[in-house]
CSV table of C-alpha atoms and ligand atoms in Angstrom, one decimal:
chain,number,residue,atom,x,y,z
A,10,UNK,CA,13.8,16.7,30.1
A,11,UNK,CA,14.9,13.3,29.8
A,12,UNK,CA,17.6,11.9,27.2
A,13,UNK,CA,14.8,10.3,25.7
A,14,UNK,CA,12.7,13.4,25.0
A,15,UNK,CA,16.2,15.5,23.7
A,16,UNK,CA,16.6,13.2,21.3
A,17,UNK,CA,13.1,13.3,19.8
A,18,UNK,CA,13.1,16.8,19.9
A,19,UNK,CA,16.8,17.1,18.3
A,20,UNK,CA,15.3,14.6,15.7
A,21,UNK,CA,12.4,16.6,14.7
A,22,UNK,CA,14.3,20.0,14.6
A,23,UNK,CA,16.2,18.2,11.9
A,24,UNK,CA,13.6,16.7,9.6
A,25,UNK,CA,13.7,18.0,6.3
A,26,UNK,CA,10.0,17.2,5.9
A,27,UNK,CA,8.8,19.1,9.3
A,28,UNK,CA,6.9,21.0,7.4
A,29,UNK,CA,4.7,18.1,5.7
A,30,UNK,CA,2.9,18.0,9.3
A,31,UNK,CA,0.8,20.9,7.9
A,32,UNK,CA,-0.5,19.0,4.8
A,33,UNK,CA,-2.6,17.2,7.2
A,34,UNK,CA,-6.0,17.6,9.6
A,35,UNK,CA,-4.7,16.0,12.9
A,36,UNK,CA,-7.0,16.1,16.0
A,37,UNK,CA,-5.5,18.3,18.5
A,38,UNK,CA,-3.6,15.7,21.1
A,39,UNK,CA,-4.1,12.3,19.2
A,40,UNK,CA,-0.7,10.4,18.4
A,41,UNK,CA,-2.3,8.8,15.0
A,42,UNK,CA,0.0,6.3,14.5
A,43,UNK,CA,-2.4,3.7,12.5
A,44,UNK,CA,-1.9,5.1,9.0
A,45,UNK,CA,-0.7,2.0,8.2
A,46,UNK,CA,-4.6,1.0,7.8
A,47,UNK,CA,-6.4,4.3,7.2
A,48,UNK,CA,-4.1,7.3,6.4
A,49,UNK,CA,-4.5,10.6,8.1
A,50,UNK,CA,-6.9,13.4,6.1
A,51,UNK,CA,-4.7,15.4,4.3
A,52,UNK,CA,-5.2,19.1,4.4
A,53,UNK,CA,-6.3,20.1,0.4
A,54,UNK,CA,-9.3,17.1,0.4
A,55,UNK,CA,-12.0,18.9,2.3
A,56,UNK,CA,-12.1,21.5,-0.4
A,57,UNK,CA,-11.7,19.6,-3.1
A,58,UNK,CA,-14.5,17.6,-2.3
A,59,UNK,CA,-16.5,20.7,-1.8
A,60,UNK,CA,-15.3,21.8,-5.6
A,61,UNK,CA,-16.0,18.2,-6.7
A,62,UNK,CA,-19.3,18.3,-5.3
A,63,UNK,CA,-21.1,22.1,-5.8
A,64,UNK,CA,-19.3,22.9,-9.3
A,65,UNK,CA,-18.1,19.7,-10.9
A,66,UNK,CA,-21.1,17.8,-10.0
A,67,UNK,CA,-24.1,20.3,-9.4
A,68,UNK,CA,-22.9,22.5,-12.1
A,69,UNK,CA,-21.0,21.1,-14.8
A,70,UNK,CA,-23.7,17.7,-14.2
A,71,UNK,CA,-22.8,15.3,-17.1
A,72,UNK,CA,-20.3,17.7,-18.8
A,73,UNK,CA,-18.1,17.0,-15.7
A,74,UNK,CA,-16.9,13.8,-17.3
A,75,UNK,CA,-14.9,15.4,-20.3
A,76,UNK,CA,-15.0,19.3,-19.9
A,77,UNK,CA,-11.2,20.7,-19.4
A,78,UNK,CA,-11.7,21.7,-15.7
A,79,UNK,CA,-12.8,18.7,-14.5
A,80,UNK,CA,-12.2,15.5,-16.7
A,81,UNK,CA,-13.4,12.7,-14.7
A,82,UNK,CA,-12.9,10.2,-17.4
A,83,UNK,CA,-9.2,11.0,-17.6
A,84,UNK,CA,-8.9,10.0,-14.0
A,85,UNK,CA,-8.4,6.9,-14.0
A,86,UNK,CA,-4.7,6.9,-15.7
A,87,UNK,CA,-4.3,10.6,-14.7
A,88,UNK,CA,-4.2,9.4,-11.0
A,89,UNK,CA,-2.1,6.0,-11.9
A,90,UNK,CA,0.6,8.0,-14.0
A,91,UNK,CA,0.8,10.2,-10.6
A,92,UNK,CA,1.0,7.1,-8.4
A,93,UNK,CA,3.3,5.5,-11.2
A,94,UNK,CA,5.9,8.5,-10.0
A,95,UNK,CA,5.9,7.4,-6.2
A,96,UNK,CA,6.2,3.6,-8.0
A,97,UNK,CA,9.2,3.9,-10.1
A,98,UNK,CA,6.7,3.7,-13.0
A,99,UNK,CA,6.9,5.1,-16.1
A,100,UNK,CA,4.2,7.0,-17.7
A,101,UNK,CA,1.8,4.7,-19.2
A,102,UNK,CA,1.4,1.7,-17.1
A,103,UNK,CA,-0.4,2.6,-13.9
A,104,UNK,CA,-4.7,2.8,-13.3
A,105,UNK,CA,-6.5,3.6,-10.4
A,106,UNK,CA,-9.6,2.1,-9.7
A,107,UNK,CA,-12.2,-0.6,-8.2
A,108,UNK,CA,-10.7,-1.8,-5.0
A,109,UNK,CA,-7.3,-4.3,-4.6
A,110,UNK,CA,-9.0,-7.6,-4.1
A,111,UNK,CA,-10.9,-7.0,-7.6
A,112,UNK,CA,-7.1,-5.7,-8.8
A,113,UNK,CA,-5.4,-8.7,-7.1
A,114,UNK,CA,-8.1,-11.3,-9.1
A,115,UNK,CA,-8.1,-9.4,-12.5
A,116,UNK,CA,-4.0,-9.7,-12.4
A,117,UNK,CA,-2.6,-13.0,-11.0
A,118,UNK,CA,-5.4,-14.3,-13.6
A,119,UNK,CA,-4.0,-12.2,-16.3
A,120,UNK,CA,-0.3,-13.1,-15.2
A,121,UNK,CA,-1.2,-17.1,-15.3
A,122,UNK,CA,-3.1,-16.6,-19.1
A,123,UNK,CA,0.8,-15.4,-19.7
A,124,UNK,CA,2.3,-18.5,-18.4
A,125,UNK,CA,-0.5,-21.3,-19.8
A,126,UNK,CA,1.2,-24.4,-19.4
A,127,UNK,CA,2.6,-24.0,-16.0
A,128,UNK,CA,0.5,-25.4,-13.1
A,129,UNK,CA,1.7,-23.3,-10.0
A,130,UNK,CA,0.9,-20.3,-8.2
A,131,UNK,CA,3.1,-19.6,-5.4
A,132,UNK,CA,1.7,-16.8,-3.0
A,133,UNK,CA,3.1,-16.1,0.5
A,134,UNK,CA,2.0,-18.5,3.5
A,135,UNK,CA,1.7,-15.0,5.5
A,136,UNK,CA,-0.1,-13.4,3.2
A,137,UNK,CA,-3.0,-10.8,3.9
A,138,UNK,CA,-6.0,-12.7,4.0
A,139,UNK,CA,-8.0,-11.4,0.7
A,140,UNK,CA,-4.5,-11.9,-1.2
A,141,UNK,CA,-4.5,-15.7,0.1
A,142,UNK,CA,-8.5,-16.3,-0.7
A,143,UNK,CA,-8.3,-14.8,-3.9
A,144,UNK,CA,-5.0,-16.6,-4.6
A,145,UNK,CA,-7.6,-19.8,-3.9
A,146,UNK,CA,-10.2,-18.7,-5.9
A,147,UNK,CA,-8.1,-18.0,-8.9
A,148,UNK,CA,-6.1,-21.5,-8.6
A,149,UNK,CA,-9.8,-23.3,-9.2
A,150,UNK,CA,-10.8,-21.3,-11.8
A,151,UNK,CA,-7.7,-22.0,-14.0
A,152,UNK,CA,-6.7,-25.3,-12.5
A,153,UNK,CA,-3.5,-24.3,-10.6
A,154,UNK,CA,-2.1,-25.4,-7.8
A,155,UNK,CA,-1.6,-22.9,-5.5
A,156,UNK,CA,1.1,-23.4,-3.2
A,157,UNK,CA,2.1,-21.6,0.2
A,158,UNK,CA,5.5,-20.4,1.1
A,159,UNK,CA,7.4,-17.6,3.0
A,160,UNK,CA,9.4,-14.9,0.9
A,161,UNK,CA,12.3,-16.8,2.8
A,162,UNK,CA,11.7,-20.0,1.3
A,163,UNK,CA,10.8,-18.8,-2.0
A,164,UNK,CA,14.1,-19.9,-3.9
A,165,UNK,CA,13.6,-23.7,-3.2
A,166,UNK,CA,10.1,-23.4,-4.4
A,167,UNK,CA,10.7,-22.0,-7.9
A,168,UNK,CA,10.5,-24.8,-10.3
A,169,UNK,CA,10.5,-24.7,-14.1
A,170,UNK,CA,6.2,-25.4,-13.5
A,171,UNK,CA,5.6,-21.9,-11.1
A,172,UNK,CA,3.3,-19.5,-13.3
A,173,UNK,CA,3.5,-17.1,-10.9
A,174,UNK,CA,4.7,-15.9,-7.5
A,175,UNK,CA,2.1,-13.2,-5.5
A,176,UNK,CA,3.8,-11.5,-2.5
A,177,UNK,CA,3.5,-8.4,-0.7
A,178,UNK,CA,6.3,-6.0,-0.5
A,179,UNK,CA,5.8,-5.7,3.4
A,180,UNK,CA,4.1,-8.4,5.7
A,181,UNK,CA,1.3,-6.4,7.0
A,182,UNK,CA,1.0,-8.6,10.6
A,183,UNK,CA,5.2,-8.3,11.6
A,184,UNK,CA,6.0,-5.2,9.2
A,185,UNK,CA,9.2,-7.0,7.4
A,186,UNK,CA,10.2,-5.7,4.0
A,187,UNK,CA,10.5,-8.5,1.4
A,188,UNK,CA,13.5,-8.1,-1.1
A,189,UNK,CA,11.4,-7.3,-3.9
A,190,UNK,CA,14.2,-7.0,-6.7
A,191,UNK,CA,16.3,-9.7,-5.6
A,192,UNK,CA,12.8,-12.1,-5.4
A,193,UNK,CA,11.6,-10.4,-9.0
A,194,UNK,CA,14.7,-11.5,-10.4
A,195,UNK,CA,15.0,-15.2,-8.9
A,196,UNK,CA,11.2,-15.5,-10.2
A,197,UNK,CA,12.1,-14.7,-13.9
A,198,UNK,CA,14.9,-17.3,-13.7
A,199,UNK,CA,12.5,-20.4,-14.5
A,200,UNK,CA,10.6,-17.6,-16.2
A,201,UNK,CA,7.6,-17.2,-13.9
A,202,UNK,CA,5.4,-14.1,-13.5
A,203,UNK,CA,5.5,-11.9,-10.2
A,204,UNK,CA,2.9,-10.1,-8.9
A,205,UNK,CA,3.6,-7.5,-6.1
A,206,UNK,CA,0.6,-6.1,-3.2
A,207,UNK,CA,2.0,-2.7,-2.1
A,208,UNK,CA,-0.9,-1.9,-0.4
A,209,UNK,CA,2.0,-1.3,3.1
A,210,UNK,CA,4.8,0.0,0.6
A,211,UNK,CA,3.1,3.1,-1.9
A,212,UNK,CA,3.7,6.1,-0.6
A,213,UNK,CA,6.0,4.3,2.4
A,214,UNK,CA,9.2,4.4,0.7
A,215,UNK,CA,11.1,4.6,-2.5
A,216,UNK,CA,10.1,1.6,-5.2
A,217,UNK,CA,11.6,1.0,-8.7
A,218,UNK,CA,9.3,-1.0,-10.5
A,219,UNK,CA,10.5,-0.4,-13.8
A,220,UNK,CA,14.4,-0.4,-12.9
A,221,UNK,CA,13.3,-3.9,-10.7
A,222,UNK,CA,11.6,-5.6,-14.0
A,223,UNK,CA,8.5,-6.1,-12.0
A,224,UNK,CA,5.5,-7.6,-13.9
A,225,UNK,CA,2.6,-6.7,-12.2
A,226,UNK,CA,2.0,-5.0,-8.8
A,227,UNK,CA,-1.5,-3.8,-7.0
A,228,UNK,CA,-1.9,-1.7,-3.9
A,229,UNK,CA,-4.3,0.4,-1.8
A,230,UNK,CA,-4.4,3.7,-1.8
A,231,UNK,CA,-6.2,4.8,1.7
A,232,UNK,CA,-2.6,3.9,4.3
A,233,UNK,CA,0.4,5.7,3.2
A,234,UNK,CA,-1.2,7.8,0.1
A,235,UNK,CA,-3.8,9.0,2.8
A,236,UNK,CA,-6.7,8.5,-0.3
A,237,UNK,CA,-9.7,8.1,2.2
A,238,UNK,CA,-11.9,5.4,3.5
A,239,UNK,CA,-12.8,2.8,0.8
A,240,UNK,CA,-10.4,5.1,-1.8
A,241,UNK,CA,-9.8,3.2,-5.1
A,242,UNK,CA,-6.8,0.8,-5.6
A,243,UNK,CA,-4.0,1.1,-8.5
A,244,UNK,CA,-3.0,-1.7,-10.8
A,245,UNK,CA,0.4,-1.5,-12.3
A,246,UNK,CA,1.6,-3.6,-15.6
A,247,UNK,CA,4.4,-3.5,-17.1
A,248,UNK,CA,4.3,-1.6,-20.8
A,249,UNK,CA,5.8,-5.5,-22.3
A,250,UNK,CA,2.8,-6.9,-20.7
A,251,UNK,CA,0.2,-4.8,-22.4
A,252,UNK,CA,-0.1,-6.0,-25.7
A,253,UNK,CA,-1.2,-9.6,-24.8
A,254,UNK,CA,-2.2,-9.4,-21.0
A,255,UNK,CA,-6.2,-10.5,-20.6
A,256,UNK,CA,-7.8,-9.6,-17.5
A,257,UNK,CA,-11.0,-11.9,-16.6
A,258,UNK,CA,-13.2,-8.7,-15.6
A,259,UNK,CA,-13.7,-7.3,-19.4
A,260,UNK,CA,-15.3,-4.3,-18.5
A,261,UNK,CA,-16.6,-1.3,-20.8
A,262,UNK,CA,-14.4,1.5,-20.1
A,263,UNK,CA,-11.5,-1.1,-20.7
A,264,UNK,CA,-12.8,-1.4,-24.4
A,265,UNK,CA,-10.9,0.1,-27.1
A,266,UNK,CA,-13.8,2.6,-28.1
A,267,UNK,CA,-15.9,2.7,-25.2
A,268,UNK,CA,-19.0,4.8,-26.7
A,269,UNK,CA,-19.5,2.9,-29.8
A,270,UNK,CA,-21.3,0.2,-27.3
A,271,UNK,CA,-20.2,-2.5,-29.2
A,272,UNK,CA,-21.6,-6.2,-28.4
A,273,UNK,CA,-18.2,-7.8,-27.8
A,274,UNK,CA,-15.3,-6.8,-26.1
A,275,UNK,CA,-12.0,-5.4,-27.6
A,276,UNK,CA,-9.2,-4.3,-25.2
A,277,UNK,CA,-8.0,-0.4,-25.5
A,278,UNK,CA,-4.8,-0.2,-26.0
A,279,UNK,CA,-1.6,0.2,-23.5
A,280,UNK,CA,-3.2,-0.2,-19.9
A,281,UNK,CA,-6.5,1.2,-21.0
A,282,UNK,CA,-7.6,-1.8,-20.8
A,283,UNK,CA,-6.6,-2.5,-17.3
A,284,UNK,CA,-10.1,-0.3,-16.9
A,285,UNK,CA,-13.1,-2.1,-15.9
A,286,UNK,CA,-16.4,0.1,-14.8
A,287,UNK,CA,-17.4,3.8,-13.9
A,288,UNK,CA,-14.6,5.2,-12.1
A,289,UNK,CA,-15.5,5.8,-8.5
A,290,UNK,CA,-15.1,9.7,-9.1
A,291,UNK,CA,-16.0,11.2,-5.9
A,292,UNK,CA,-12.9,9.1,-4.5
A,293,UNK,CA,-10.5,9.9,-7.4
A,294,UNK,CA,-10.8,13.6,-7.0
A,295,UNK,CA,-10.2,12.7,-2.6
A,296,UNK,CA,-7.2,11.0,-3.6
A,297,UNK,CA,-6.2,13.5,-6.1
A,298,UNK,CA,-5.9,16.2,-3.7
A,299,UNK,CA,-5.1,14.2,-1.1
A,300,UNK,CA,-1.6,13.0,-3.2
A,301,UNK,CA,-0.7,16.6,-3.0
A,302,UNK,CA,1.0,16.1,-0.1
A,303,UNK,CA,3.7,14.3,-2.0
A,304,UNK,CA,5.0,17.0,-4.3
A,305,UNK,CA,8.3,18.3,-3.9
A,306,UNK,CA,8.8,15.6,-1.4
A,307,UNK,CA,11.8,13.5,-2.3
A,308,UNK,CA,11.0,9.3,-1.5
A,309,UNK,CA,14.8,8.7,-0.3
A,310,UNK,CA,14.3,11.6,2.4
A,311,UNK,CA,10.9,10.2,3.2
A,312,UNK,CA,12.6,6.6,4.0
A,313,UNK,CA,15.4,8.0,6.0
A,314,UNK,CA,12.5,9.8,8.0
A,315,UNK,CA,10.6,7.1,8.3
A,316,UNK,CA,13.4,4.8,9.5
A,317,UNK,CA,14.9,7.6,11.5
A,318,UNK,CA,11.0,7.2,13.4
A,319,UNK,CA,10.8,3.1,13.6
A,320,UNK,CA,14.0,3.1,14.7
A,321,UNK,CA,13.6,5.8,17.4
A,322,UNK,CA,10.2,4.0,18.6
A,323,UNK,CA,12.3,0.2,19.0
A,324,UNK,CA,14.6,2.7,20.7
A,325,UNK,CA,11.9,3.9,23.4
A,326,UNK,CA,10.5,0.4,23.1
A,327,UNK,CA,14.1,-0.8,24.4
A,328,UNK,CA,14.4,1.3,26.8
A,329,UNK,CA,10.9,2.1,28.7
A,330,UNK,CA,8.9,-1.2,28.3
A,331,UNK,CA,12.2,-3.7,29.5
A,332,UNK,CA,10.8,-6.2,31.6
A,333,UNK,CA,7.1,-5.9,30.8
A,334,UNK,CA,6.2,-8.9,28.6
A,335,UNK,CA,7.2,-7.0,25.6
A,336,UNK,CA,8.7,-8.4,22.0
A,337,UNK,CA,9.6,-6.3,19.1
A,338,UNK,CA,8.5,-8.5,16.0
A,339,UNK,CA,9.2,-6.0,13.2
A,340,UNK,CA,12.9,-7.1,12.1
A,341,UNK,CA,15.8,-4.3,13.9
A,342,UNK,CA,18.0,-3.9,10.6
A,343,UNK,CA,16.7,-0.7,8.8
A,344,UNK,CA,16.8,-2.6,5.4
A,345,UNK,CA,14.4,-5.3,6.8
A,346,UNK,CA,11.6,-2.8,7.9
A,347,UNK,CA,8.6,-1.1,6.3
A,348,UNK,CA,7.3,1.8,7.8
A,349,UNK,CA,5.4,-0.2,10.7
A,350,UNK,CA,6.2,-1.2,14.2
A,351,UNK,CA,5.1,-4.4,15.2
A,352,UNK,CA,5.4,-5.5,19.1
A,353,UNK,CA,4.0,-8.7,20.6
A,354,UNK,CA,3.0,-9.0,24.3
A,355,UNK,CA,-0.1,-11.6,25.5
A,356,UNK,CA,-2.4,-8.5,26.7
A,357,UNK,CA,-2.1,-6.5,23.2
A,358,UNK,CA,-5.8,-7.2,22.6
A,359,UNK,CA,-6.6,-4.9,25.8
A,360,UNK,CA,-3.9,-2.9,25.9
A,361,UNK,CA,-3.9,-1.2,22.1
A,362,UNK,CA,-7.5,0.7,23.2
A,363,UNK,CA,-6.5,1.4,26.6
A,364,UNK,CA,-3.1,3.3,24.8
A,365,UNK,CA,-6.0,5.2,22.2
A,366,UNK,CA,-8.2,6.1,25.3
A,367,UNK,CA,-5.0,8.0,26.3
A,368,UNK,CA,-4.7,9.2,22.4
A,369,UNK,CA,-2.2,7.2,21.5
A,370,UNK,CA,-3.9,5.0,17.7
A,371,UNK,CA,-2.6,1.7,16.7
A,372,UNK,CA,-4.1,-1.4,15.6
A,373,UNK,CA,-4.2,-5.1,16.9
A,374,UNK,CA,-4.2,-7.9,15.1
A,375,UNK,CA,-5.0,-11.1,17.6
A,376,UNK,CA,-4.4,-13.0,19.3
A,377,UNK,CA,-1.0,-10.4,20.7
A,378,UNK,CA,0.1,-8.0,18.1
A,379,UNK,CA,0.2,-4.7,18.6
A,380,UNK,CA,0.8,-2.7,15.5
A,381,UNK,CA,2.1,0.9,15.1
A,382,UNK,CA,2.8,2.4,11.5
A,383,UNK,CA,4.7,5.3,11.2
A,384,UNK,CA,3.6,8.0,8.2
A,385,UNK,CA,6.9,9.8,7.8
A,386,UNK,CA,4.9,12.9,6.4
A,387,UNK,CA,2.8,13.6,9.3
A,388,UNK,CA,4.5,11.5,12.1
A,389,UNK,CA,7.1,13.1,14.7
A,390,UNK,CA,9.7,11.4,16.7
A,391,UNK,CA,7.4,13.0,19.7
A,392,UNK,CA,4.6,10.5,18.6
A,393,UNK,CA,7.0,7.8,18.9
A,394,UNK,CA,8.4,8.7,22.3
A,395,UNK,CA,4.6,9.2,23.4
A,396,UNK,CA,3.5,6.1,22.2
A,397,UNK,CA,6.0,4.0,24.0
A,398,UNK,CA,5.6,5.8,27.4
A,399,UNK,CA,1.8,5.3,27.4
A,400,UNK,CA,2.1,1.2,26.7
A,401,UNK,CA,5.0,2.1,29.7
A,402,UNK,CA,2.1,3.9,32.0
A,403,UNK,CA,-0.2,1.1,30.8
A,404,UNK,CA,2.4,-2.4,32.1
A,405,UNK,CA,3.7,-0.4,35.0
B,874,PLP,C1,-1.5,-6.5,1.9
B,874,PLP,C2,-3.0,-6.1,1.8
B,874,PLP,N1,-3.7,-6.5,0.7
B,874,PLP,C3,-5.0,-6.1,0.6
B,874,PLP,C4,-5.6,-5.4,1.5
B,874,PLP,C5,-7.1,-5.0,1.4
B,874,PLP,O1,-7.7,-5.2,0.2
B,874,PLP,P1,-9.0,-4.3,-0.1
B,874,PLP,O2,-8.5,-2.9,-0.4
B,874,PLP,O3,-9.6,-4.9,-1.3
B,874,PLP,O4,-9.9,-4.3,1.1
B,874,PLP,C6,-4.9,-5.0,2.7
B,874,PLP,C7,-5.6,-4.2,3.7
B,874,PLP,O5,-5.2,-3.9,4.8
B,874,PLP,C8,-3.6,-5.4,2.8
B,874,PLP,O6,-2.9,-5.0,3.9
């Protein structure tokens, strides 16, 4: 056994959260290490789906939406004030639905009606590309310049004219961890709005939205909350937003008395009316069951895990692929680092399906990133050590 291999296995002996491997449906002998774009399937969903399906649907038909044992229409704000737990989010401020593009437009328009006589958006220069679009698209709808900067450089940019500033809490290409309190706070200084994607953070490691005075913040719930493909996004607003926030996409089930099918629109109440359409419900119940795998799990032993597994995997990186065209992108200081590994080297394009034809699964993202994200529920320090020894067989 090498010193590499007694480490990983003296690692995973001591993981309080061994036993969260079981919550999931691996394939026997894949290292699943892309969860970072579609979690694992956790192990409760295939039966709730079957539940969903035979008795919720084909039994309780229309009577599904508000009978006791099923009450799809609660879902929506059931499921948020669940996700508002692994948030730092009070009760009260968190829905699930429609997908995080359509969250990201309805709120950085609803943050800039906030701030009307300011003229700026400021979004991140590295910013996922449907963030940066929509970012656009909103701008020249409401007249705002939209300007692009780095996290980094974000200080010298505020001015008394920013409406608001749209970052994500982790850069999804390099896996960095932005300083969301510390950049919340600066923001509110010339009093502009901030609006947080989490889509790489929920269910990746502790967040305090509340405690952090974050306005908004949106996210995805399919990578670290393990939802399922296409699973419905969460929208979070802050409860001293509610009262006068307007979102563009005035929906009906975000109307203060949805069944009197009135002509014109009147928001609910609270974050109600951060509803829009029919909630997806086949895909609420998925990611219903499939957030099981979160109770009883405490979020600052999930971070140590998960930076107790990065931190192993630059470790095997180090040591195994010296000398083989290999860079580590992904910052080395823990405090810097989501729950991602990112490595450059100029045959990543070839080399990330050559490593899953040997059952090791990342992700690429051209023209030379290789991209590895670490679930800290599911993910062993074994995975880590086998990843880096395959891209090791693979450059030999
Ligand atoms: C930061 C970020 N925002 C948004 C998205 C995707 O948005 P949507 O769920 O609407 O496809 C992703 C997907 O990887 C992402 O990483």
């Amino acid at each position: 056994m090498t010193m590499l291999q007694g480490r990983a296995s003296e690692l995973d002996e001591a993981n309080p959260l061994r036993h969260c491997r079981e919550r999931f449906l691996l394939p026997e002998g894949t290292t699943y290490l892309d969860g970072n774009s579609l979690g694992a399937l956790p192990a409760a969903v295939p039966a709730a789906m079957q539940d969903a399906v035979h008795r919720q649907w084909g039994t309780g038909l229309i009577g599904s939406w508000f009978a006791e044992d099923a009450a799809w229409w609660g879902l929506p704000q059931r499921l948020g004030d669940r996700i508002g737990t692994l948030l730092g989010a009070a009760a009260g401020q968190t829905v699930v639905g429609d997908s995080t593009s359509v969250q990201i437009f309805n709120t950085l328009t609803a943050a800039a009606r906030l701030r009307p006589h300011r003229r700026v958006l400021l979004t991140d220069a590295g910013h996922f590309p449907t963030d940066a679009y929509l970012a656009d698209s909103v701008g020249e709808m409401l007249g705002l310049e939209v300007r692009r900067v780095t996290p980094r450089e974000l200080r010298a940019a505020l001015t008394e004219d920013v409406a608001v500033v749209a970052f994500p809490a982790v850069d999804f290409a390099t896996g960095e961890c932005w300083d969301i309190p510390g950049l919340t706070a600066a923001a509110h200084e010339v009093g502009a709005l901030v609006v947080w994607d989490l889509c790489h953070a929920a269910g990746a490691f502790e967040l305090a939205l509340d405690a952090w005075n974050v306005d908004f913040a949106v996210g995805c719930t399919y990578k670290y909350l393990s939802g399922g493909p296409g699973a419905p996004a969460f929208v979070y607003a802050a409860g001293r937003h509610h009262a006068t926030m307007r979102q563009p996409l005035t929906g009906w089930t975000g109307h203060a008395d949805p069944f009197a099918m009135r002509g014109t629109y009147e928001a609910a109440d609270g974050i109600g009316r951060a509803r829009i359409g029919t909630p997806t419900v086949l895909s609420m119940l998925a990611l219903e069951a499939a957030i099981g795998a979160f109770d009883d799990v405490d979020l600052a032993t999930l971070r140590a895990q998960s930076l107790s597994l990065t931190g192993f995997f630059i470790e095997c990186c180090d040591e195994l692929l010296d000398g083989r065209g290999f860079e580590t992108v992904t910052p080395r200081e823990p405090e810097r680092r989501g729950s991602q590994v990112t490595l450059r080297h100029p045959e990543a394009v070839k080399l990330v399906p050559a490593a899953a034809e040997r059952g090791v699964v990342g992700d690429k993202r051209e023209p030379d990133l290789l991209r590895y994200g670490f679930n800290a529920l599911y993910n062993t320090h074994a995975d880590a050590l086998r990843a880096a020894t395959v891209l090791a067989e693979l450059t030999a």
